[in-house]
PDB file of C-alpha atoms and ligand atoms in Angstrom:
ATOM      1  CA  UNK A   1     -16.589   5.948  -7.740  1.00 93.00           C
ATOM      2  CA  UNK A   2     -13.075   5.535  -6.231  1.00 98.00           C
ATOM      3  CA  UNK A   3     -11.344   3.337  -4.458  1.00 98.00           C
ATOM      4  CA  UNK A   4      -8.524   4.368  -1.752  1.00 98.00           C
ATOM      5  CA  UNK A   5      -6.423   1.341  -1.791  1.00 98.00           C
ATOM      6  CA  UNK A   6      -3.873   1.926   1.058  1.00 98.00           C
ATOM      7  CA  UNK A   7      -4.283   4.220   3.750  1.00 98.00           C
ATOM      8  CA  UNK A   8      -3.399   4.057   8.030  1.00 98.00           C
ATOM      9  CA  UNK A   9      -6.244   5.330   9.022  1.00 98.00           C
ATOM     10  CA  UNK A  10      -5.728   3.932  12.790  1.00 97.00           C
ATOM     11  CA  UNK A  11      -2.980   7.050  12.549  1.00 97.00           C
ATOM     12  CA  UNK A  12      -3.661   8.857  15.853  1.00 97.00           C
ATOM     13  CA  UNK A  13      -3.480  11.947  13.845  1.00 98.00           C
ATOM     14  CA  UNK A  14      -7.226  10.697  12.843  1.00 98.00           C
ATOM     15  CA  UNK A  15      -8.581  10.157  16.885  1.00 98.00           C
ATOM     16  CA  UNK A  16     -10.053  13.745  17.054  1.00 98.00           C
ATOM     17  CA  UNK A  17     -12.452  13.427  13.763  1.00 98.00           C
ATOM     18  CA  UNK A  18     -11.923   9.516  12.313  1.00 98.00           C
ATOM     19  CA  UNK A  19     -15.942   9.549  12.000  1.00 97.00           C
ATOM     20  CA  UNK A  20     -15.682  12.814  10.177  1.00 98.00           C
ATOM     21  CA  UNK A  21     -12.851  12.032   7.744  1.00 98.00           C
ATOM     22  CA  UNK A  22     -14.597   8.156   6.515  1.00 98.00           C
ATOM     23  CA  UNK A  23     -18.606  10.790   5.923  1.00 98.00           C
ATOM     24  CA  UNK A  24     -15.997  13.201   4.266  1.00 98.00           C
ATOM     25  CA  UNK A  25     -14.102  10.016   1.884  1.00 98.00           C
ATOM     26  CA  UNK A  26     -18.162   8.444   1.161  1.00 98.00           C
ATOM     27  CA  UNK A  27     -19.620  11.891   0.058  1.00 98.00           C
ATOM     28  CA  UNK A  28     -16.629  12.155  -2.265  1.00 97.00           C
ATOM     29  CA  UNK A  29     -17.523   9.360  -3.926  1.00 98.00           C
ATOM     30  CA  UNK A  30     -15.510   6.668  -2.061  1.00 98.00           C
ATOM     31  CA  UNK A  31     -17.004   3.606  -2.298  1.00 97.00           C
ATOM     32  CA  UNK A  32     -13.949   1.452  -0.475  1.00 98.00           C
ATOM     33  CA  UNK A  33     -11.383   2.207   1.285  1.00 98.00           C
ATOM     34  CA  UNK A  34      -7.979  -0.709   1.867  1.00 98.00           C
ATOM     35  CA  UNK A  35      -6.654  -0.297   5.573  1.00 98.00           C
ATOM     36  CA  UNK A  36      -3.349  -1.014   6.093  1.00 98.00           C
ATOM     37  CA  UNK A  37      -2.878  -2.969   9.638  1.00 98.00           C
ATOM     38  CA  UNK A  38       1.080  -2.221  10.301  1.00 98.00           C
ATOM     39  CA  UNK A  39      -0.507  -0.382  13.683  1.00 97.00           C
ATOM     40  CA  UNK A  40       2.576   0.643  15.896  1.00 96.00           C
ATOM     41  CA  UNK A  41       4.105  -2.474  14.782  1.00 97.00           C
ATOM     42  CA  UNK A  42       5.322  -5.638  16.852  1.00 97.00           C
ATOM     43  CA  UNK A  43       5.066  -6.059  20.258  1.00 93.00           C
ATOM     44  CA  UNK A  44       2.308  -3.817  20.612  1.00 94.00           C
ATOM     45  CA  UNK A  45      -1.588  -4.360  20.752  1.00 94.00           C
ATOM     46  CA  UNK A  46      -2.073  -2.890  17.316  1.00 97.00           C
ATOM     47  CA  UNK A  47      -1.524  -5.622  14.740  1.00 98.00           C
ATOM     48  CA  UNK A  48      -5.575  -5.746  14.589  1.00 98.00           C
ATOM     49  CA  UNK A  49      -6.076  -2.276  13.718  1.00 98.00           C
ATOM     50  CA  UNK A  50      -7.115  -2.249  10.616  1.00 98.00           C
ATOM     51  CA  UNK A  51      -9.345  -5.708  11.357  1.00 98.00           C
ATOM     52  CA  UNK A  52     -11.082  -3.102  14.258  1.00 98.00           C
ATOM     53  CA  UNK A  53     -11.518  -0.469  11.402  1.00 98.00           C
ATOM     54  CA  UNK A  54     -13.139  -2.902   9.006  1.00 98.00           C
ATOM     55  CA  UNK A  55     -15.328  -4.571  11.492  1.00 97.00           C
ATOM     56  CA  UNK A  56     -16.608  -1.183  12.030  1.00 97.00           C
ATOM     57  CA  UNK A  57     -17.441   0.586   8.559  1.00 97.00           C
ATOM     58  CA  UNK A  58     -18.700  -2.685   6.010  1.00 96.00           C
ATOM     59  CA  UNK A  59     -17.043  -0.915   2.769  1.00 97.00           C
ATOM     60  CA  UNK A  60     -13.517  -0.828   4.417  1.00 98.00           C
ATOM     61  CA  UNK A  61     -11.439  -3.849   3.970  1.00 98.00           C
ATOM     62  CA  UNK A  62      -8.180  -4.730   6.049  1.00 98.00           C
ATOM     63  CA  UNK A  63      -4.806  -6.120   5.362  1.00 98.00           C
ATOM     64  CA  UNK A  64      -2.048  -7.109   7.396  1.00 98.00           C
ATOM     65  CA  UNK A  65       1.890  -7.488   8.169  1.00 98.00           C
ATOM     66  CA  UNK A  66       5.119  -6.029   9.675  1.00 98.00           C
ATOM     67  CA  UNK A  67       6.306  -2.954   8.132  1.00 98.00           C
ATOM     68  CA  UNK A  68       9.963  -3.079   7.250  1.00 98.00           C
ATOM     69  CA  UNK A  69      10.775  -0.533   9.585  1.00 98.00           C
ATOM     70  CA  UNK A  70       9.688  -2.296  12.541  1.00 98.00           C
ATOM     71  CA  UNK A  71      11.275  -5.991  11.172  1.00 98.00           C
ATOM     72  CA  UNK A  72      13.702  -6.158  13.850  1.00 97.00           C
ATOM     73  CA  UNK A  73      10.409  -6.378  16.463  1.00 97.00           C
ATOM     74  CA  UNK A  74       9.248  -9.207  15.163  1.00 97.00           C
ATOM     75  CA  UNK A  75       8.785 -12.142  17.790  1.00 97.00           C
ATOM     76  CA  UNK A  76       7.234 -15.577  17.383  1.00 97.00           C
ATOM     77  CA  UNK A  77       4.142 -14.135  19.291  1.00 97.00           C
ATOM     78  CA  UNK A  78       3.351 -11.663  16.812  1.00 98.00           C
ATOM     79  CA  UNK A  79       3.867 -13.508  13.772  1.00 98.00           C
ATOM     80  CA  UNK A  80       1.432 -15.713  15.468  1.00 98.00           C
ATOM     81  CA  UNK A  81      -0.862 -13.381  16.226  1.00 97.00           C
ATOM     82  CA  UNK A  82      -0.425 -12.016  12.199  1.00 98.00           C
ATOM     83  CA  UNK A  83      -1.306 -15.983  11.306  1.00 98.00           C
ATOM     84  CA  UNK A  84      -4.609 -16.117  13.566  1.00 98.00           C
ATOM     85  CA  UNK A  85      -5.708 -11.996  12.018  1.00 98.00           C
ATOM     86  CA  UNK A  86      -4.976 -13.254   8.784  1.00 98.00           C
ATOM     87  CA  UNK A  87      -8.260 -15.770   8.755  1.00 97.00           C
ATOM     88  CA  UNK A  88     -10.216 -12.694   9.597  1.00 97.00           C
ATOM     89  CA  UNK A  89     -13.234 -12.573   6.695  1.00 95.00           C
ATOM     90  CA  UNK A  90     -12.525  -8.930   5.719  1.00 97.00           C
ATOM     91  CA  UNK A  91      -8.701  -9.051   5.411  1.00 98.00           C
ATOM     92  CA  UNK A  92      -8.018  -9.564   1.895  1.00 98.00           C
ATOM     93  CA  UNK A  93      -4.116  -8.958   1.464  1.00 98.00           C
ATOM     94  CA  UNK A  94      -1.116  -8.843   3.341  1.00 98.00           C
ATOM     95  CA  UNK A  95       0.949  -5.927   4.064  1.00 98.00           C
ATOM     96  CA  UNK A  96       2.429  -3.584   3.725  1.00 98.00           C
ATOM     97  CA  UNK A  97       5.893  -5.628   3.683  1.00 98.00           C
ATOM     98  CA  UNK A  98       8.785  -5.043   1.784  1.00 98.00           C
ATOM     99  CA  UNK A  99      12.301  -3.090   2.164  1.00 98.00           C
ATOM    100  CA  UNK A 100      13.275   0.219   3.245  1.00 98.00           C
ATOM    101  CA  UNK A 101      16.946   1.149   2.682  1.00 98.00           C
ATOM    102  CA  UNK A 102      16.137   4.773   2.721  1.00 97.00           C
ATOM    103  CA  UNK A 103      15.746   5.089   6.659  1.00 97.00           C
ATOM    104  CA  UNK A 104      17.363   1.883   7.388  1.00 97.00           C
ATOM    105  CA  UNK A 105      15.093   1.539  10.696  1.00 97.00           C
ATOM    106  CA  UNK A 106      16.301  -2.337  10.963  1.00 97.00           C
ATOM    107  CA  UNK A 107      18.753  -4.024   9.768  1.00 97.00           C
ATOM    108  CA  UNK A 108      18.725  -4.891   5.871  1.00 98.00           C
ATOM    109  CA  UNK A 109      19.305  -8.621   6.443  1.00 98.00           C
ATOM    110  CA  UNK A 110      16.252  -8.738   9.134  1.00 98.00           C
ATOM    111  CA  UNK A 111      14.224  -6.767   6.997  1.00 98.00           C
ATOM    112  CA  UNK A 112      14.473  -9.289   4.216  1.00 98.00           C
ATOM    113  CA  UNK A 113      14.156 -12.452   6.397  1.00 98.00           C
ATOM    114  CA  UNK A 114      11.142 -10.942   7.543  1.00 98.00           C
ATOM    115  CA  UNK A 115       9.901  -9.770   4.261  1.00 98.00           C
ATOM    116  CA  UNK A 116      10.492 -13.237   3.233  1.00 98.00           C
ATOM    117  CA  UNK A 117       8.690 -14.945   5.916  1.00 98.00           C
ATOM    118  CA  UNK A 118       5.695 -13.070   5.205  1.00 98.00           C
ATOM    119  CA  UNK A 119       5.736 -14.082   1.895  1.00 98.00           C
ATOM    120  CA  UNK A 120       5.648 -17.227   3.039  1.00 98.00           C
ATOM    121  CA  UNK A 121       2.753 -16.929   5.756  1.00 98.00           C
ATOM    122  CA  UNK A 122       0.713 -14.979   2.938  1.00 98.00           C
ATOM    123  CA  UNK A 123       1.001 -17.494   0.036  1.00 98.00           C
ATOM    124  CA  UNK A 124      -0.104 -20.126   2.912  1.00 97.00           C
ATOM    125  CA  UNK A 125      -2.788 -17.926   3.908  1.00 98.00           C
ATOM    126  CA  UNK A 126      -3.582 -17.058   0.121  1.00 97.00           C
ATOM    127  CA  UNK A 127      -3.616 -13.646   0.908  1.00 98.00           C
ATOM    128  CA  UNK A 128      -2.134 -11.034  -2.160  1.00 98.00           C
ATOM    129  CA  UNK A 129       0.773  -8.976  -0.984  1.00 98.00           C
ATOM    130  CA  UNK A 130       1.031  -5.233  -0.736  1.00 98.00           C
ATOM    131  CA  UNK A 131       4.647  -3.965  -1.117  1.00 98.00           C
ATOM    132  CA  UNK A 132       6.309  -1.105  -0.102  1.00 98.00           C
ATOM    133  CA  UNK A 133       9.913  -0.783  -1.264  1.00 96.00           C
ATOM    134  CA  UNK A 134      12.418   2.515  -0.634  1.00 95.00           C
ATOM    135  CA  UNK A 135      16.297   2.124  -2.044  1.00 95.00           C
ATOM    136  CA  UNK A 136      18.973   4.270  -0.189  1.00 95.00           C
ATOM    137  CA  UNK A 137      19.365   8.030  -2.058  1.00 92.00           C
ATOM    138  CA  UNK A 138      20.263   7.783  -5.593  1.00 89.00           C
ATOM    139  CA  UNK A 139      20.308   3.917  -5.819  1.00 91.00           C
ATOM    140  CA  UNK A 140      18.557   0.981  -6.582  1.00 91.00           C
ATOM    141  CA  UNK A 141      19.350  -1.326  -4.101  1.00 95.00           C
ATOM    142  CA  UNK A 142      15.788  -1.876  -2.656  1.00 96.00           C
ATOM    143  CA  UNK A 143      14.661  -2.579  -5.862  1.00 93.00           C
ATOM    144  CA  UNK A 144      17.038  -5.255  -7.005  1.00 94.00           C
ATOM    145  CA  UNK A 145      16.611  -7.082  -3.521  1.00 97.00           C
ATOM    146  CA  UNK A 146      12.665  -6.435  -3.091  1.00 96.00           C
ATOM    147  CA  UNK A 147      12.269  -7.883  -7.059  1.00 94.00           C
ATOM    148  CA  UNK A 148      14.488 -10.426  -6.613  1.00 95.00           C
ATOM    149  CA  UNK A 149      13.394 -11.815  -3.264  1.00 97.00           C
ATOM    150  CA  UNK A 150       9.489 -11.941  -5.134  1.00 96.00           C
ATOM    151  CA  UNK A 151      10.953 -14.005  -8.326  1.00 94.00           C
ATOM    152  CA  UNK A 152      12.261 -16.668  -5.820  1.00 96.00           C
ATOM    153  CA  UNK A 153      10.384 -16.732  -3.163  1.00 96.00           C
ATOM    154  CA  UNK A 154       6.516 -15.410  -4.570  1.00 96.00           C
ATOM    155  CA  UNK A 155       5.730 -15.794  -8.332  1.00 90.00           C
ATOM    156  CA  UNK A 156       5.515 -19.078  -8.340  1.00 89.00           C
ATOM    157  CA  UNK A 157       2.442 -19.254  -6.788  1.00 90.00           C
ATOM    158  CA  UNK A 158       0.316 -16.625  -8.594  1.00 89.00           C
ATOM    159  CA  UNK A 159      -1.269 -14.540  -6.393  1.00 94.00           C
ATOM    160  CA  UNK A 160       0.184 -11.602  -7.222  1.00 94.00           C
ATOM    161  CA  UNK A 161       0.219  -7.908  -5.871  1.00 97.00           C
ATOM    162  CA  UNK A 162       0.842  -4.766  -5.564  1.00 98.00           C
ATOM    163  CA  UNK A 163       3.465  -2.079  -5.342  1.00 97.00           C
ATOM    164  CA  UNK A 164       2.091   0.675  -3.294  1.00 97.00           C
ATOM    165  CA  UNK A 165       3.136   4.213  -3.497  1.00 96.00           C
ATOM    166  CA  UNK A 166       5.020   3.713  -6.388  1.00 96.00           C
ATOM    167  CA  UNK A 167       8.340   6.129  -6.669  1.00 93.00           C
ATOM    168  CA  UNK A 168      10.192   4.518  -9.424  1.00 91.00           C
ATOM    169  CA  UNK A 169      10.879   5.443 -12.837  1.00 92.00           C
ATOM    170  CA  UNK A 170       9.451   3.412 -16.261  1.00 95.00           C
ATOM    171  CA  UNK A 171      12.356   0.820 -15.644  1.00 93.00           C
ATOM    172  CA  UNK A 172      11.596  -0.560 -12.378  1.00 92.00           C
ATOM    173  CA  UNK A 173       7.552  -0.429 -13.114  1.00 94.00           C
ATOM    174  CA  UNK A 174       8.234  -2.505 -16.442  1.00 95.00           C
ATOM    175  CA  UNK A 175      10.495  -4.840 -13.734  1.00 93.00           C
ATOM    176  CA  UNK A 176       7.468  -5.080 -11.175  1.00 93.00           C
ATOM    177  CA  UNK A 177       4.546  -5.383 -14.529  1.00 95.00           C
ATOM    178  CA  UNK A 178       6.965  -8.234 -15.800  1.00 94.00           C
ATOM    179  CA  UNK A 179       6.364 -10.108 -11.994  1.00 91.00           C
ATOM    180  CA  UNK A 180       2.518  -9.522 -12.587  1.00 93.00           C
ATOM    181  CA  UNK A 181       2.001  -6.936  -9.980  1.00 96.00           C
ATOM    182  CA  UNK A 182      -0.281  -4.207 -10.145  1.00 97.00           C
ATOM    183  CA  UNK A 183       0.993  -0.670  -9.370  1.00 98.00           C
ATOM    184  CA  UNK A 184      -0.107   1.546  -7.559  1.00 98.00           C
ATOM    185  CA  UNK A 185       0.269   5.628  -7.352  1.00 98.00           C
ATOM    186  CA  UNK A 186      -0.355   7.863  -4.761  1.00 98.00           C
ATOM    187  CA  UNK A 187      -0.288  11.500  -3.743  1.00 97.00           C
ATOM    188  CA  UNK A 188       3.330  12.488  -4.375  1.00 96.00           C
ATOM    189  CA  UNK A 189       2.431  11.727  -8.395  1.00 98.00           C
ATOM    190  CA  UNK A 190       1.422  15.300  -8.142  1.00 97.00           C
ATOM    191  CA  UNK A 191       4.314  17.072  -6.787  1.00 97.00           C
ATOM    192  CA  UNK A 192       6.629  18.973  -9.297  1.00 96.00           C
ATOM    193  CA  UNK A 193       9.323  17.298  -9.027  1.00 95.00           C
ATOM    194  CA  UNK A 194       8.106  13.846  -9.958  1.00 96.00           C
ATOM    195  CA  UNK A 195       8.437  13.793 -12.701  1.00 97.00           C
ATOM    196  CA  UNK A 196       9.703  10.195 -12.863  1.00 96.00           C
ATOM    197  CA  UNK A 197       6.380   8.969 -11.293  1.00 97.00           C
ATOM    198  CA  UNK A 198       4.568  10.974 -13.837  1.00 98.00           C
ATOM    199  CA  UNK A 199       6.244   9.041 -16.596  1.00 98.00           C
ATOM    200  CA  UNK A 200       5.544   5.770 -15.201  1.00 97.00           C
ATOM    201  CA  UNK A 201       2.325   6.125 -14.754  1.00 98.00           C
ATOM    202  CA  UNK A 202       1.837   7.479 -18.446  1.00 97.00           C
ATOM    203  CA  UNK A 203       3.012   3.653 -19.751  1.00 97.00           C
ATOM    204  CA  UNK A 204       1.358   1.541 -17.021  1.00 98.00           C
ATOM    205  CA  UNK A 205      -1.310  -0.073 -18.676  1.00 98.00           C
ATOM    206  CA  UNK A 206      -5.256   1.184 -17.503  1.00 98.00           C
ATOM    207  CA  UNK A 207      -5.757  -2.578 -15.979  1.00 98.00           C
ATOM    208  CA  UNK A 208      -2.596  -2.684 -14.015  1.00 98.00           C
ATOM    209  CA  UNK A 209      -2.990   0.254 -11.706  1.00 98.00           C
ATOM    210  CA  UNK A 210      -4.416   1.459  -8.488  1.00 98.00           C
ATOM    211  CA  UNK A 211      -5.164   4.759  -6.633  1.00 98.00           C
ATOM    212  CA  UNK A 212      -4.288   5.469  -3.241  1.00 98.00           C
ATOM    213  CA  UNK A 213      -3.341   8.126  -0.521  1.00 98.00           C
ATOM    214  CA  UNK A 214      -1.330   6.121   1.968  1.00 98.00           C
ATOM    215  CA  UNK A 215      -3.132   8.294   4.233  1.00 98.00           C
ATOM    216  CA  UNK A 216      -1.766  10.537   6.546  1.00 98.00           C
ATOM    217  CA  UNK A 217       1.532  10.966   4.608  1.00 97.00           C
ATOM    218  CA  UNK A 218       1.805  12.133   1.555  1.00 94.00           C
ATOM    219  CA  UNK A 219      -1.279  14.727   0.678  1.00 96.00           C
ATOM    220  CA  UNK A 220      -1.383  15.424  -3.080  1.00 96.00           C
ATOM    221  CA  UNK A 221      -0.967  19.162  -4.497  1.00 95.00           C
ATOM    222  CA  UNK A 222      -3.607  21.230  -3.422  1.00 95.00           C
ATOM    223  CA  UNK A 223      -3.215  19.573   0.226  1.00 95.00           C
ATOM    224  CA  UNK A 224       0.410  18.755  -0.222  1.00 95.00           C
ATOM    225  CA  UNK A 225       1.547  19.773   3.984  1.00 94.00           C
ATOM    226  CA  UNK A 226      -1.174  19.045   5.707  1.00 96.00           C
ATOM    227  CA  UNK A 227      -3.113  15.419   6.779  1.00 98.00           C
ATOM    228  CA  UNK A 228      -3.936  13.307   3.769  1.00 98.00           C
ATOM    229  CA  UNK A 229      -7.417  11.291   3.790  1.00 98.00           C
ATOM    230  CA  UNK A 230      -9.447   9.106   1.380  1.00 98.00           C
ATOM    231  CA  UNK A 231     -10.963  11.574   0.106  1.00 98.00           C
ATOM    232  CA  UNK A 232      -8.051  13.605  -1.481  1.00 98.00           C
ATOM    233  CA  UNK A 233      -7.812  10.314  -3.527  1.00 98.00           C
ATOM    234  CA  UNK A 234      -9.674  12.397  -6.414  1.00 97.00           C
ATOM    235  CA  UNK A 235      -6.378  14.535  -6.975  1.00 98.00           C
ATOM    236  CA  UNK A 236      -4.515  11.383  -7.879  1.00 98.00           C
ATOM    237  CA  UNK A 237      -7.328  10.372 -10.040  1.00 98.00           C
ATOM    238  CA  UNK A 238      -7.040  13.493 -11.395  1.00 98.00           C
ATOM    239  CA  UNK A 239      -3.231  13.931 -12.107  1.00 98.00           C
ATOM    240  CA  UNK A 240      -3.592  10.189 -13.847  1.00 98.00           C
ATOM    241  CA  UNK A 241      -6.100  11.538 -15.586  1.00 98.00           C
ATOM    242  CA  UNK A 242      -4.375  14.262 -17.449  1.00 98.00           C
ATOM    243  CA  UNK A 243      -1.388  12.019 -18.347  1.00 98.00           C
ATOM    244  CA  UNK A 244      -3.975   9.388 -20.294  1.00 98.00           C
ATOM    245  CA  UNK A 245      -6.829  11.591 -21.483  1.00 98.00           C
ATOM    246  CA  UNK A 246      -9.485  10.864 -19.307  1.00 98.00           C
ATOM    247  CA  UNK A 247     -11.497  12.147 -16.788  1.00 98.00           C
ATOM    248  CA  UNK A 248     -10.948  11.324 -12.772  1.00 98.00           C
ATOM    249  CA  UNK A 249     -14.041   9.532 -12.646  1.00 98.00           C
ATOM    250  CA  UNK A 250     -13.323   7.271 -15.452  1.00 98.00           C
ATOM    251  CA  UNK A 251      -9.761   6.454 -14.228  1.00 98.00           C
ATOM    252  CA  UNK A 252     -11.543   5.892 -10.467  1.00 98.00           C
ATOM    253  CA  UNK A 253     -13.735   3.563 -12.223  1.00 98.00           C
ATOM    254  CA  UNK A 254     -10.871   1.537 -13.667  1.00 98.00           C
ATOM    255  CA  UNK A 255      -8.983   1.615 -11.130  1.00 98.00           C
ATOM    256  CA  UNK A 256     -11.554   0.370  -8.748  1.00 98.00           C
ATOM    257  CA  UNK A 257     -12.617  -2.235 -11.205  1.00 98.00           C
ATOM    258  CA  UNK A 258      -8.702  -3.263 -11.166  1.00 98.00           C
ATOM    259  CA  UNK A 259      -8.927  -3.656  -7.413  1.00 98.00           C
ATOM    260  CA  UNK A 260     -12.202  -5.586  -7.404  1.00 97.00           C
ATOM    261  CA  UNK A 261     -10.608  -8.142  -9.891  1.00 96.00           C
ATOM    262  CA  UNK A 262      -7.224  -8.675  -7.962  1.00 96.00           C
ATOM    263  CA  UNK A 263      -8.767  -9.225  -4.483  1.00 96.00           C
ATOM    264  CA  UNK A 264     -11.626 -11.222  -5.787  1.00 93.00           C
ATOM    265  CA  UNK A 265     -14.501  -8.775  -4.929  1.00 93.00           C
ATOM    266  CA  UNK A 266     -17.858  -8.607  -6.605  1.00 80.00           C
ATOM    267  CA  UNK A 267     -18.408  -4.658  -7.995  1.00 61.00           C
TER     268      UNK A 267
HETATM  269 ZN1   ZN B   1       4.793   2.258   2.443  1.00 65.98          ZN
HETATM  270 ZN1   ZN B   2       1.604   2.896   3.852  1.00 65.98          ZN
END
């Protein structure tokens, strides 16, 4: 049994055959699926999406948040609206939030004032954050600011997270294991040239770690091109699997036990 902790399945890409891909992720062995509730972003009718998707299918569960791209949107109204969604019974972390200096698609100081505000609205919700963090080309700036704004402004009050689609090397996941996050790898862990994924996910310890597809993006080798979806979540499984000696299934089962544990589910 796997679990598919991060994927956008409200992704128009998925209006054609949405009922077809969740049959598809459940007859290969998906047993829950995280939805990440970004939606088209502020200002828009969308920051429910993933509530919708979870309301619908009773093994999907829903977060929610302002993506970093879209932080310079962000109005009263919608963190509002965030505050209300965030009492929903099925959303059980908030996200994805975070930095993004590779596209730079607001400005760096908004992006961290908003980063930092959700912090803030999570902790009082007592909600677990998912992060998603992207220096500039050959740098590390993202990483210095997204692990420093968590040590002042999140550890303290122990509800942890997770680093989604992780893309760092064995440094910066030591950095984020040291803050008590979990990490989390997704599809790109199997292209060739990632190697530095690779080797972080050969020291990350078996209880600290997560699967995902961040579906649509990202499709893992044999896919890699075309639409990702929950189901292609095996091939991570798999790739982990060769790095620590074990078989898909078992590192599905540990992962999803991981996720059960952090978000305070039973199974
Ligand atoms: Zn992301
Ligand atoms: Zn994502």
């Amino acid at each position: 049994m796997f679990i598919d902790s991060h994927a956008h399945l409200e992704n128009k890409c998925f209006d054609g055959d949405r009922a077809e891909v969740f049959a598809r992720a459940r007859e290969a062995g998906i047993k829950a699926i995280l939805a990440i509730g970004n939606g088209d972003g502020p200002g828009t009718d969308t920051l429910d999406c993933a509530v919708k998707l979870s309301r619908r299918y009773e093994w999907v569960y829903a977060t929610v948040g302002i993506h970093p791209h879209e932080a310079n949107l962000a109005k009263r109204d919608d963190f509002d609206r965030l505050e209300q969604l965030a009492g929903e019974p099925r959303v059980i972390a908030w996200g994805e939030i975070g930095l993004d200096y590779f596209y730079d698609h607001s400005p760096r100081e908004v992006q961290q004032h908003v980063f930092v505000r959700q912090m803030e609205m999570a902790r009082a919700a007592k909600l677990p954050i998912v992060i998603h963090c992207r220096p500039s080309r050959d740098s590390e700036n993202a990483w210095d600011d997204v692990l420093r704004l968590i040590r002042e402004h999140w550890s303290s009050g122990g509800l942890g997270g997770v680093l989604h689609c992780f893309t760092g090397n064995v440094a910066q996941a030591s950095r984020a294991l040291d803050l008590g996050f979990m990490v989390s790898f997704a599809g790109n862990i199997t292209f060739p040239k990632a190697k530095n994924i690779r080797d972080a996910a050969a020291i990350v310890p078996l209880d600290r770690m997560f699967i995902e597809t961040d579906s649509p993006y990202l499709a893992p080798v044999p896919h890699r091109g075309k639409r990702n979806e929950p189901a292609f979540v095996r091939e991570v499984a798999h790739q982990i699997g060769v790095l620590r000696g074990l078989c898909a299934e078992e590192v599905g089962r540990l992962t999803a036990a991981n996720f059960s544990r952090i978000f305070g589910l039973s199974g």
